[in-house]
Coordinates of C-alpha atoms in Angstrom, one line a residue:
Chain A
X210 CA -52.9 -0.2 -0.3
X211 CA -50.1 -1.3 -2.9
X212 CA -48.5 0.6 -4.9
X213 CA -46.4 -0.4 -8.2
X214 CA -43.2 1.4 -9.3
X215 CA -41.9 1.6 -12.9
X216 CA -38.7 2.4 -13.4
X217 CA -36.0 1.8 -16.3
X218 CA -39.1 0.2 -18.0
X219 CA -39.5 -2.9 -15.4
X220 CA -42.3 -2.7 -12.9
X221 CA -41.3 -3.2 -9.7
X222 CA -43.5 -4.4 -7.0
X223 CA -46.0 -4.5 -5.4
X224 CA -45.1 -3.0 -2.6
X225 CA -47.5 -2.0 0.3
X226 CA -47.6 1.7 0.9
X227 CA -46.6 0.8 4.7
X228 CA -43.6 -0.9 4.1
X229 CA -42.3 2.0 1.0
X230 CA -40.8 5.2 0.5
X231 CA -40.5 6.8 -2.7
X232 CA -37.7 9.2 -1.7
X233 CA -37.1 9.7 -5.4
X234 CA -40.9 11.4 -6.5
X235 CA -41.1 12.5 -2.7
X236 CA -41.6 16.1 -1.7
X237 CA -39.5 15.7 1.8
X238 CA -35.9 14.9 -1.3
X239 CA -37.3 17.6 -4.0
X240 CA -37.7 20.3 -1.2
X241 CA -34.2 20.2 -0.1
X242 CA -33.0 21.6 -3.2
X243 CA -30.0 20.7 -5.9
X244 CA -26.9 18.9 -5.6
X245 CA -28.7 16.0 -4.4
X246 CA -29.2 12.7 -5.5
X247 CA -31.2 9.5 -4.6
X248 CA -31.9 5.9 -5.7
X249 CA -35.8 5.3 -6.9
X250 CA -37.2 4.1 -3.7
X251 CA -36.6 2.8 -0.5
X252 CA -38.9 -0.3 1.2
X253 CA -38.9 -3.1 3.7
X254 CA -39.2 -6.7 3.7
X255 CA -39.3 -9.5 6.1
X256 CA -41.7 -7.8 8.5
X257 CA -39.1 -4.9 8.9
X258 CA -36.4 -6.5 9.0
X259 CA -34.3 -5.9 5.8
X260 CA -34.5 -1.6 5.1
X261 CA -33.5 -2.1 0.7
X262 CA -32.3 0.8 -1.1
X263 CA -33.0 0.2 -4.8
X264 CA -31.5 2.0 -7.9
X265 CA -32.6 0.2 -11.1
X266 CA -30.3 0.6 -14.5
X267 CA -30.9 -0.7 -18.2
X268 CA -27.2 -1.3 -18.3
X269 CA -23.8 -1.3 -16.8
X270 CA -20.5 -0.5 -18.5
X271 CA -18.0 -3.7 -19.3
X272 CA -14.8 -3.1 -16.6
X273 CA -12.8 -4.7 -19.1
X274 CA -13.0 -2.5 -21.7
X275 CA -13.4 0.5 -20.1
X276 CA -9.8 1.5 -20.8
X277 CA -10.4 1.5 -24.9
X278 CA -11.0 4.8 -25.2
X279 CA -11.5 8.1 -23.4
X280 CA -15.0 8.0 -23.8
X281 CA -15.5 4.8 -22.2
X282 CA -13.3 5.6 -19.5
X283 CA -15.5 8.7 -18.2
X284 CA -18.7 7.0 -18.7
X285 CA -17.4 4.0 -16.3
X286 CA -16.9 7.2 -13.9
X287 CA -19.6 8.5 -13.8
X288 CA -22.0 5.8 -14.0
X289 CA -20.2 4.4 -10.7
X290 CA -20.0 8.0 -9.2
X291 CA -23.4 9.3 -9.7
X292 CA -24.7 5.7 -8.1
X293 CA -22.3 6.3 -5.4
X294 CA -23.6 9.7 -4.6
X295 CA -27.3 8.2 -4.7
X296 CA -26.6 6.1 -2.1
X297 CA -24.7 7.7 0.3
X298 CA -27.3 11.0 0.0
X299 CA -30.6 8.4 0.3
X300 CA -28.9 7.0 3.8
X301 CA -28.4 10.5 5.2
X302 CA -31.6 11.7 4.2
X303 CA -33.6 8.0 5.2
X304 CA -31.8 8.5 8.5
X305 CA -32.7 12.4 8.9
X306 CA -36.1 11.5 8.6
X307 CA -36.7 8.6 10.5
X308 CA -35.0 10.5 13.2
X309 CA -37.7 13.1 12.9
X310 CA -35.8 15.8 11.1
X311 CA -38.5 16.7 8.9
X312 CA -41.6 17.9 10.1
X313 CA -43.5 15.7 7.1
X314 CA -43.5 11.9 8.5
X315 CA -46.2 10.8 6.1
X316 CA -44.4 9.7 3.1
X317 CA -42.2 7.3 4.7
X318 CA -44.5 4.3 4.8
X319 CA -46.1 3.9 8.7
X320 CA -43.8 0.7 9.1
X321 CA -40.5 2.3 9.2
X322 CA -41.5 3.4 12.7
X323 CA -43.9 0.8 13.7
X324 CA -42.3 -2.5 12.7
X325 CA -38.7 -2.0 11.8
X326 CA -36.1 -2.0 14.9
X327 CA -33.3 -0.2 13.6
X328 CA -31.0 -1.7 16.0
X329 CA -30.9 -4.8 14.5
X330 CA -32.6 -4.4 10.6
X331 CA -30.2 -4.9 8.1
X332 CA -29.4 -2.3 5.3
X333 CA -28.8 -3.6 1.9
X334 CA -28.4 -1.3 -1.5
X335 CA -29.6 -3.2 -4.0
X336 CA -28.8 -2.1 -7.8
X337 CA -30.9 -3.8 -10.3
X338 CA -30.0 -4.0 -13.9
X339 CA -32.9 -4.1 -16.0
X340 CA -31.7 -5.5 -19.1
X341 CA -33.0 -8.6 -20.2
X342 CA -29.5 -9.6 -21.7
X343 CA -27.8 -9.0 -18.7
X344 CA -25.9 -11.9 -17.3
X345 CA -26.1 -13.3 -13.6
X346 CA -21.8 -13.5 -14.1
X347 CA -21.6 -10.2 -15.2
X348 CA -22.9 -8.8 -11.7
X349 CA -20.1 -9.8 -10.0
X350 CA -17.7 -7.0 -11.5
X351 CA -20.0 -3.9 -10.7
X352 CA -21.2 -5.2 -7.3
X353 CA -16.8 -5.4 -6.6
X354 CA -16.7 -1.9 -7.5
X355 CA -19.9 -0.8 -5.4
X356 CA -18.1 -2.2 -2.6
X357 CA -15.0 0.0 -3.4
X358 CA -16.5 3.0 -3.5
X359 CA -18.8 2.5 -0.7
X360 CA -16.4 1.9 2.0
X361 CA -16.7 4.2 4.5
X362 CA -20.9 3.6 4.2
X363 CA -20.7 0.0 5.0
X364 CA -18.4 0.1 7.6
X365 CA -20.3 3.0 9.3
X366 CA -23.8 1.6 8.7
X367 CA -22.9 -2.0 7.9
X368 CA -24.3 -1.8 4.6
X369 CA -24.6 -4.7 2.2
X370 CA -24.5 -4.5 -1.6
X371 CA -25.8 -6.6 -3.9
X372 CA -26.1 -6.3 -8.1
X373 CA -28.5 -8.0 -9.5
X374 CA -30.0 -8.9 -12.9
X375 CA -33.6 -9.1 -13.9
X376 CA -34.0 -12.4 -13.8
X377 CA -32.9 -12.5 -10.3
X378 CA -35.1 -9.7 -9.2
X379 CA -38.4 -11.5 -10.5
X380 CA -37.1 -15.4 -8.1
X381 CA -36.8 -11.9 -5.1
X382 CA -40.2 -10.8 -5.6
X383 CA -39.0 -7.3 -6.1
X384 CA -40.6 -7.1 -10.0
X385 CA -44.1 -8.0 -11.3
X386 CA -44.4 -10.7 -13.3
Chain I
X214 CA 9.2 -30.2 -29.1
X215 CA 5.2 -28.8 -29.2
X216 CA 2.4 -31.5 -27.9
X217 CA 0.1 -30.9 -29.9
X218 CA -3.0 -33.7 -29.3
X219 CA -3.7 -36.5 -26.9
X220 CA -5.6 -39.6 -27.1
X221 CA -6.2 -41.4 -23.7
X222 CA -7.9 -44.9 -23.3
X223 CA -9.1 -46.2 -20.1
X224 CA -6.1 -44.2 -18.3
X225 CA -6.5 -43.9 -14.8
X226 CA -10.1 -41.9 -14.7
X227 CA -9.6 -41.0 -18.6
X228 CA -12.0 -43.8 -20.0
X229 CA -12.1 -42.5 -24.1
X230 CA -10.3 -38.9 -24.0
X231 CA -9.1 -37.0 -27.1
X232 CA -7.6 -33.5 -26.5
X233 CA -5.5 -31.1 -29.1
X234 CA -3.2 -28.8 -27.1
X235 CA -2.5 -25.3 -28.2
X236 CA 1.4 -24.5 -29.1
X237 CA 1.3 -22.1 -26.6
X238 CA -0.2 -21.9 -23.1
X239 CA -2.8 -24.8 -21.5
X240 CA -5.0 -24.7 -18.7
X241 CA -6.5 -27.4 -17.3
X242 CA -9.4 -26.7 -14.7
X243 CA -11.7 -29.0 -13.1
X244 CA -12.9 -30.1 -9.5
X245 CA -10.5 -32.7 -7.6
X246 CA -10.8 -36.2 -9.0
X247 CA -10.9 -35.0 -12.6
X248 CA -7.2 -36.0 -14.0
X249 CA -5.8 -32.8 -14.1
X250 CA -2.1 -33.5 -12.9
X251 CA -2.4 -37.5 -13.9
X252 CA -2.6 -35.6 -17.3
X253 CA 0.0 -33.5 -17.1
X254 CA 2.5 -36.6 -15.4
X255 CA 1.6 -39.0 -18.7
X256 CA 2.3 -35.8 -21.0
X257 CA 5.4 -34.7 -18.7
X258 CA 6.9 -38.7 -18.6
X259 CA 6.6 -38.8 -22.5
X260 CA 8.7 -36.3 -23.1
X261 CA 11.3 -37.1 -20.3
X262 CA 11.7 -40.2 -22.0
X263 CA 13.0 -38.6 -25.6
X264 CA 16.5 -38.6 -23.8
X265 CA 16.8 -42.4 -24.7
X266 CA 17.7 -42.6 -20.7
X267 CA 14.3 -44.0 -19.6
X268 CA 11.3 -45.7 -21.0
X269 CA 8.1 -43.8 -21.3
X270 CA 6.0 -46.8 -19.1
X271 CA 9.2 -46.4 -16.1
X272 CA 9.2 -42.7 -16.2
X273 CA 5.4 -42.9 -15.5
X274 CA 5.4 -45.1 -12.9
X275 CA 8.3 -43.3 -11.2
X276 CA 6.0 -40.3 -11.4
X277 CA 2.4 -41.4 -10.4
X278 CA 3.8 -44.1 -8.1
X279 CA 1.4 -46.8 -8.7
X280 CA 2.0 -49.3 -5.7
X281 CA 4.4 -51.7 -6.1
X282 CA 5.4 -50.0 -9.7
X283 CA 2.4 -51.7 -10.9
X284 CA 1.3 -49.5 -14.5
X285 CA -1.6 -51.9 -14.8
X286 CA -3.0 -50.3 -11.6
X287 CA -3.4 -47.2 -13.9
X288 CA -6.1 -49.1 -16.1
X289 CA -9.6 -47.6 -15.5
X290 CA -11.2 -49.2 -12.3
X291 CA -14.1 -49.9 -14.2
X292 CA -16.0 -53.4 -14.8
X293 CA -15.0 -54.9 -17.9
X294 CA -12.0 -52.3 -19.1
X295 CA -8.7 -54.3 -19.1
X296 CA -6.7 -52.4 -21.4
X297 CA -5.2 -49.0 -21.5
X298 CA -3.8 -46.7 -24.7
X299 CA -2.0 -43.8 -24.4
X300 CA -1.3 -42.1 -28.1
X301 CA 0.5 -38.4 -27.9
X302 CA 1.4 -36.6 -30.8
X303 CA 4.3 -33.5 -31.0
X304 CA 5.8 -32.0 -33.7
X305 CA 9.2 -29.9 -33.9
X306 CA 10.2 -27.3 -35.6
X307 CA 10.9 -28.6 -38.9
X308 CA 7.9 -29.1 -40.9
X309 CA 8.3 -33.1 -41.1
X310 CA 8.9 -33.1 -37.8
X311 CA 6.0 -35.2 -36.4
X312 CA 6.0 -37.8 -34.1
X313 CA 3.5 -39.9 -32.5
X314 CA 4.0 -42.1 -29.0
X315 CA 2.3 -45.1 -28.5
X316 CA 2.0 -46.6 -25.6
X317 CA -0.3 -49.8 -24.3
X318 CA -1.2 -52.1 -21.2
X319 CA -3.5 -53.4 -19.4
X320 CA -4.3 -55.1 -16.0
X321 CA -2.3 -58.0 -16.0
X322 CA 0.7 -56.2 -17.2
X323 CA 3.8 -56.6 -14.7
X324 CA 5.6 -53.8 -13.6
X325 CA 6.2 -51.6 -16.0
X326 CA 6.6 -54.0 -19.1
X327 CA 3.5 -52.1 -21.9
X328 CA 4.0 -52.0 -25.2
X329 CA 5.8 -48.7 -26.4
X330 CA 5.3 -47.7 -30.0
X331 CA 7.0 -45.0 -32.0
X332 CA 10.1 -44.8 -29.5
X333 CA 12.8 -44.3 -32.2
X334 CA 11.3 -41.5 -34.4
X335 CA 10.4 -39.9 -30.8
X336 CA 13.9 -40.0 -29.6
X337 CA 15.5 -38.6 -32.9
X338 CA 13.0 -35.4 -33.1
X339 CA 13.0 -34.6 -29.2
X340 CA 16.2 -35.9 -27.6
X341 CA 17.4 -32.5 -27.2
X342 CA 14.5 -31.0 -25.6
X343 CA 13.9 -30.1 -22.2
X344 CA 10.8 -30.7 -20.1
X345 CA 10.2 -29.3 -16.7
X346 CA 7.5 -29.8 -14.2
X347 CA 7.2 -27.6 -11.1
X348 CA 5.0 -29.7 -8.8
X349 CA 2.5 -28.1 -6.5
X350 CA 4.6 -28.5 -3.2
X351 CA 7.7 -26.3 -3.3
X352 CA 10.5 -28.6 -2.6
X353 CA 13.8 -26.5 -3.0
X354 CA 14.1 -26.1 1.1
X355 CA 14.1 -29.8 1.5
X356 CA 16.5 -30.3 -1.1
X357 CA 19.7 -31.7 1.6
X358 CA 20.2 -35.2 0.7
X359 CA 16.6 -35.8 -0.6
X360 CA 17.9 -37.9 -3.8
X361 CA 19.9 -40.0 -1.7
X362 CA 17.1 -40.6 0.8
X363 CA 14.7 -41.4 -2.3
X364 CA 17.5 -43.9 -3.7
X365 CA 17.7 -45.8 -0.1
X366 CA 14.4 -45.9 0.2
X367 CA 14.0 -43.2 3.4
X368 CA 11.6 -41.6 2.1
X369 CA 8.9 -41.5 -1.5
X370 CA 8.9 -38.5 -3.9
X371 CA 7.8 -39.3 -7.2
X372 CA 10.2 -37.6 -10.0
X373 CA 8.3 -34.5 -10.6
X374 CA 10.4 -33.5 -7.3
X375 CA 13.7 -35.0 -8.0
X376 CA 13.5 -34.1 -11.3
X377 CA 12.8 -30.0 -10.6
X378 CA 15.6 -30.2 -8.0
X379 CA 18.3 -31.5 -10.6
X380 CA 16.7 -29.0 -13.0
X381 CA 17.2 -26.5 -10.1
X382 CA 20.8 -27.7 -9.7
X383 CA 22.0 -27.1 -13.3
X384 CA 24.7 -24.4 -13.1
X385 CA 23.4 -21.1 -13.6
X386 CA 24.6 -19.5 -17.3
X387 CA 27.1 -16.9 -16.9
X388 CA 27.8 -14.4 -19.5
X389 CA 25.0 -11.5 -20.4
X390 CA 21.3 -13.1 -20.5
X391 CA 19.1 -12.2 -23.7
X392 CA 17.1 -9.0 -23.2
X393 CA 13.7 -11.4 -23.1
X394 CA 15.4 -13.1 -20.6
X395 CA 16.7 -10.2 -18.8
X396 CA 13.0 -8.5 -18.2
X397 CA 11.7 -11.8 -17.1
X398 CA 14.2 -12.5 -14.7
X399 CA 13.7 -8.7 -13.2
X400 CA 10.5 -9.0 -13.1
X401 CA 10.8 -12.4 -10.7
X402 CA 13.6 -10.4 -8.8
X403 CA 11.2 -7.5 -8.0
X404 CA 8.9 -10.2 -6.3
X405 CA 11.5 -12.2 -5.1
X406 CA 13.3 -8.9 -3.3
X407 CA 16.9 -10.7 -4.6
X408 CA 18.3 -13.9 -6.4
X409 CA 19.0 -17.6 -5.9
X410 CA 22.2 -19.0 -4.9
X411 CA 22.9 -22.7 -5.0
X412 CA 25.6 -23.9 -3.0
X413 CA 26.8 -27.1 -4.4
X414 CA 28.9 -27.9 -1.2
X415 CA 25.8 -27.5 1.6
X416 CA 23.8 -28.9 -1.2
X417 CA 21.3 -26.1 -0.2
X418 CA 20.0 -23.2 -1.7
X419 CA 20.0 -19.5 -0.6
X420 CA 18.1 -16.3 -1.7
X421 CA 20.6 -13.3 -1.5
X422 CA 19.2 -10.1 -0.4
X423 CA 21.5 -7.1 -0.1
X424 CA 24.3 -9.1 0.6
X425 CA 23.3 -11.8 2.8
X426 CA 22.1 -15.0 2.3
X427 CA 18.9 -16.5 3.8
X428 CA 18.4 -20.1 3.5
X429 CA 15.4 -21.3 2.3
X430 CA 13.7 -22.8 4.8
X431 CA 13.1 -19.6 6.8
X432 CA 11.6 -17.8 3.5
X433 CA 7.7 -18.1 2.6
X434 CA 7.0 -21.0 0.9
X435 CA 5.4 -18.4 -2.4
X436 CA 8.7 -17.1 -2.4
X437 CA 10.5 -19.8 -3.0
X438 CA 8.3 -21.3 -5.7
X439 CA 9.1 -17.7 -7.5
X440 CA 13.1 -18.5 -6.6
X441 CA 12.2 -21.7 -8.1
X442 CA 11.0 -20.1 -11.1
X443 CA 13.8 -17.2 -11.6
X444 CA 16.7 -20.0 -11.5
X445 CA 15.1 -22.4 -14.4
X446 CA 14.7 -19.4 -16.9
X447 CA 18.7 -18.6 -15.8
X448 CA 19.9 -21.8 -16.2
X449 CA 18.1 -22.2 -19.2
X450 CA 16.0 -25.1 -18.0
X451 CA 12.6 -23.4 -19.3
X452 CA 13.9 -22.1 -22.7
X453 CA 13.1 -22.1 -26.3
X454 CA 11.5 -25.2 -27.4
X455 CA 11.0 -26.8 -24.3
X456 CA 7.8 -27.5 -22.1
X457 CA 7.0 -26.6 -18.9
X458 CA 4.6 -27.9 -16.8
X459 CA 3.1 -26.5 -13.7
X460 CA 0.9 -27.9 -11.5
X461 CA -1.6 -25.0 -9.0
X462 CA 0.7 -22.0 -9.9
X463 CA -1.1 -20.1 -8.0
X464 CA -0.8 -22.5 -4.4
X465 CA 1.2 -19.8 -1.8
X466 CA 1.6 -17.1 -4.0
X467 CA 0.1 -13.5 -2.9
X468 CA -3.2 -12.8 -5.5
X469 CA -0.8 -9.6 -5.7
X470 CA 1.7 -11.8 -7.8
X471 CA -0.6 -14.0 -9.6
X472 CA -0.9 -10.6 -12.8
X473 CA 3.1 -10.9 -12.7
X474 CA 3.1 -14.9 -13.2
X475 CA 0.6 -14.6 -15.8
X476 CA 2.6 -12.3 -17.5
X477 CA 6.2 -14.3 -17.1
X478 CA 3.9 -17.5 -18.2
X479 CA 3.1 -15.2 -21.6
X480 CA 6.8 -14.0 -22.1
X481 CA 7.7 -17.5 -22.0
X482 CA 5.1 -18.8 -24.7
X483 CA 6.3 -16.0 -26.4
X484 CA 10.0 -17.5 -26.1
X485 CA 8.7 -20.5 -27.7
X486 CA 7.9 -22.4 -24.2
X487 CA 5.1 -24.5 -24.4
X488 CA 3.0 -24.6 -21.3
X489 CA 0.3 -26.7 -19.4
X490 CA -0.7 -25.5 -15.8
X491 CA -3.2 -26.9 -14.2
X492 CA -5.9 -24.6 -11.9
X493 CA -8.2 -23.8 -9.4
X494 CA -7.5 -20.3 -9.4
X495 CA -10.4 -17.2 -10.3
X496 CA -7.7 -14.7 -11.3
X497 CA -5.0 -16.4 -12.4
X498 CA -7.2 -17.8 -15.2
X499 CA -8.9 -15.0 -16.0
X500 CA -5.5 -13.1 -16.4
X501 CA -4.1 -14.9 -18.6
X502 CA -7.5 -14.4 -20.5
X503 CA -7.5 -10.5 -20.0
X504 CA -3.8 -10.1 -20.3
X505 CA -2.7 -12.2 -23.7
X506 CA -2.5 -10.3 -27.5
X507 CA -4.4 -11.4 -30.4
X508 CA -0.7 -13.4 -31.3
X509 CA -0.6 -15.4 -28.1
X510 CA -1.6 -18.8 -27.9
X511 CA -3.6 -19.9 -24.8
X512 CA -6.2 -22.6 -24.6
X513 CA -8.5 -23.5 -21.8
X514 CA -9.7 -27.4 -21.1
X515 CA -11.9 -27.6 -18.5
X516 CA -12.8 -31.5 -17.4
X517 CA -15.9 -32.2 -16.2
X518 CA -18.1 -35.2 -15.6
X519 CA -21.3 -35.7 -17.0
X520 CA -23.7 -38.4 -16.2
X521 CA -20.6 -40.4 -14.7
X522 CA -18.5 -39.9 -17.8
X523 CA -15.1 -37.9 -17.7
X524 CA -15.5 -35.0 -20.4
X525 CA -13.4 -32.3 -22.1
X526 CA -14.6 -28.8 -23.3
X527 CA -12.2 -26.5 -24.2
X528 CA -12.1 -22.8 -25.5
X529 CA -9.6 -19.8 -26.1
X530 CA -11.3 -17.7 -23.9
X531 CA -12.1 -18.4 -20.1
X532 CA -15.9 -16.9 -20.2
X533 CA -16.7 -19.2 -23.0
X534 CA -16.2 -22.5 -21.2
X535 CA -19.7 -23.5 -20.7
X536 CA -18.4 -25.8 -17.9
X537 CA -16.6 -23.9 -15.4
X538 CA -15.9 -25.3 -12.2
X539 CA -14.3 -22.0 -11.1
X540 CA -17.0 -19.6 -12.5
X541 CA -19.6 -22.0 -11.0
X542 CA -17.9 -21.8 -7.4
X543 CA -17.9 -17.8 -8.1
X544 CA -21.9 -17.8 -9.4
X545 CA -22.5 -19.8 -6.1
X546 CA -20.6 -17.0 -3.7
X547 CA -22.3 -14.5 -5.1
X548 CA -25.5 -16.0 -5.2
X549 CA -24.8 -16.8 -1.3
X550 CA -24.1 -13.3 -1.0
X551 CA -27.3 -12.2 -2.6
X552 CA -29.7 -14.4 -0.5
X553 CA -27.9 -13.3 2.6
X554 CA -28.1 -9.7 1.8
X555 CA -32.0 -9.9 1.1

């Protein structure tokens, strides 16, 4: 079965219920309580062998004038932060349950223990910025600071980043035409 | 002396090329092969010859080195072009002060005999002012004897090297330096970690730090393009009214220093230096965008072919260049990136 996900007004997908989990609407994140945070969904591709964690955003806030005023300044913050925090939290708890911490198995799709070997599948956080305006150039600045913040993530888990625009999402298969 | 437009006929790979320069700072970008420093050479050799102590065709052959001094091997190589113009305009400070340099030749031209219009109004508006050109191979730490060896034939420079080391030479100004000044040289210091000493008897030059004197063959090669820098502002070499040209600023400098040579390039369009640099540098073009005022005066020209044909597209702001050769290199990385990552 397939399952289509709508977030930040783009439809993202299809996905096969195998290869997804929907951390973000699952019961395994909402039971362990506040202060946590996740990205929308987690899901494989290439027959298990790329694990993508996927945030999708309308917008992102311009670097170069994030320094005009105040305002601007703490929304670059926490627009950065709160993404930060998304990720770091959905790898501890994707890891805690594929290593069987939770007694519920069922809502990570059957192919994260069947087909992906984690030795060797590569981990990629992939933010998606839904706006149709939004410029391929203009990915280059948030994906900098992504890599900035995440550090200590992608040396432990060799994590990749990558920021991409809608456009580019539709040529990756990731949104329904 | 302010350049302010070119007109280029059948010039080396310049086949029919108008450009107006800003008064301030000019960047030229653009993959190899697309005329950026032949540009800046014909721009630089016009202005050398305002002294009255050379022609405009001799200082450009001295400077792109044609073989055997030949200018008409600086005609387009293309089937049926046999003639090359060369028309730049500058004005001075005065408001009649325009001038216009005319220059013509073609492939049966010998040596460096073309037709030179305009010579005499040129000379009397712009004797007085300097022009500088910091090529991209730092040459201060072979300065011993290298004039001499050029005159007996040793060994080939063009001018753009003799020329900056003369420049270099010039004694440096004593007496208290304008604040302007001042800043900028600090601010070179601070990178440089100390100052530059010519010694006129060893013919050699030095960079004092606390105290002691390193020559400058065992300093980095980015440093001594910076010592380069902080002796021509002293000596007044780059000053008001004069042009400087600088070819890959960026070539052995730390990225770390690239924000503080944007920033000495904008005091010193602010001193009234007119500029051309030419790129392949991300950040030091997009600082110069990020970093000038409203009041500055910075133009991008990014050359580019299209459909086999040498073009021009210029803009004030970096991000508005629809050609990009540096943006496209970037768009290509990341989009590397992204397949790799997926």
């Amino acid at each position: 079965m397939s399952k289509v996900i709508t977030e930040s007004e783009v439809d993202f997908g299809p996905f096969q219920e195998d290869d997804l989990f929907h951390i973000e609407e699952s019961q395994l994140y909402q039971s362990l309580g506040a202060g946590l945070k996740t990205v929308e969904f987690i899901f494989l591709r290439n027959e298990g062998k790329n694990i993508v964690l996927l945030e999708a955003k309308k917008t992102c806030p311009n670097e170069e004038n994030k320094e005009e005023s105040e305002e601007k300044r703490i929304k670059y913050e926490e627009y950065f932060a709160d993404i930060t925090q998304k990720v770091e939290d959905s790898v501890n708890v994707f890891i805690a349950a594929i290593l069987g911490r939770y007694p519920d198995k069922e809502e990570l799709g059957h192919n994260f223990y069947d087909k992906v070997h984690m030795r060797f599948a590569k981990l990629t956080f992939a933010l998606v910025i839904t706006s149709p305006e939004a410029e391929e150039a203009w990915m280059m600045g948030p994906k900098a600071e992504l890599e900035r913040r995440l550090l200590r993530l992608r040396k432990i888990w060799k994590l990749d980043i990558v920021v991409i625009n809608r456009t580019t999402a539709q040529k990756r298969g990731l949104i329904s035409v | 002396m302010r350049i302010t437009d070119v007109k280029l006929t059948n010039y080396t790979v310049f086949e029919d090329m108008p450009m107006s320069f800003a008064p301030g700072i000019n960047i030229f970008i653009g993959k190899n092969g697309t005329g950026k420093t032949h540009l800046m050479k014909l721009l630089y050799s016009a202005g050398m010859c305002a002294n009255g102590r050379i022609t405009f065709p001799n200082k450009l052959v001295r400077t792109m080195m044609p073989l055997d001094w030949q200018i008409s091997r600086l005609v387009s190589r293309h089937r049926g072009n046999r003639s090359a113009d060369i028309q730049i305009t500058a004005i001075g400070d005065a408001p009649s002060a325009k001038a216009q340099l005319k220059m013509n030749f073609h492939a049966k031209t010998k040596k460096w005999e073309a037709d030179v219009f305009g010579v005499e109004k040129w000379e009397k508006l712009f004797a007085s002012d300097s022009m500088v050109f910091i090529p991209a191979k730092e040459v201060l730490s072979n300065n011993y004897n290298l004039s001499a060896a050029v005159e007996r034939g040793n060994v080939r420079f063009d001018d753009t090297y003799l020329d900056i080391l003369n420049a270099a030479k010039v004694d440096i100004s004593v007496g208290r330096d304008a604040k302007d000044k001042s800043r900028m040289l600090k601010d070179i210091e601070k990178m440089l970690g100390g100052k530059v000493l010519y010694d006129a008897n060893k013919d050699t030059f030095f960079l004092r730090v606390a105290g002691s004197k390193q020559e400058f063959s065992l300093v980095s090669e980015g440093v001594r393009k910076l010592a380069l820098l902080w002796t021509l502002v002293k000596n007044g070499a780059v000053d008001n009214n004069s042009v400087l040209f600088w070819d890959e600023p960026e070539a052995n400098i730390n990225p770390s220093s690239i924000p503080i040579i944007t920033n000495l390039l904008l005091a010193l369009q602010r001193n009234g230096v007119q500029v051309f640099i030419s790129t392949h540098d991300y950040f030091l073009s997009k600082y110069l965008d990020v970093n000038s005022k409203d009041t500055d005066s910075v133009k991008y020209h990014s050359l580019y072919y299209d459909g086999g044909q040498l073009c021009c597209e210029s803009s004030e702001q970096f991000t508005l260049l629809k050609h990009n050769a540096i943006m496209e290199t970037f768009v290509s990385l990341y989009r590397d990136e992204v397949e790799a990552a997926f």
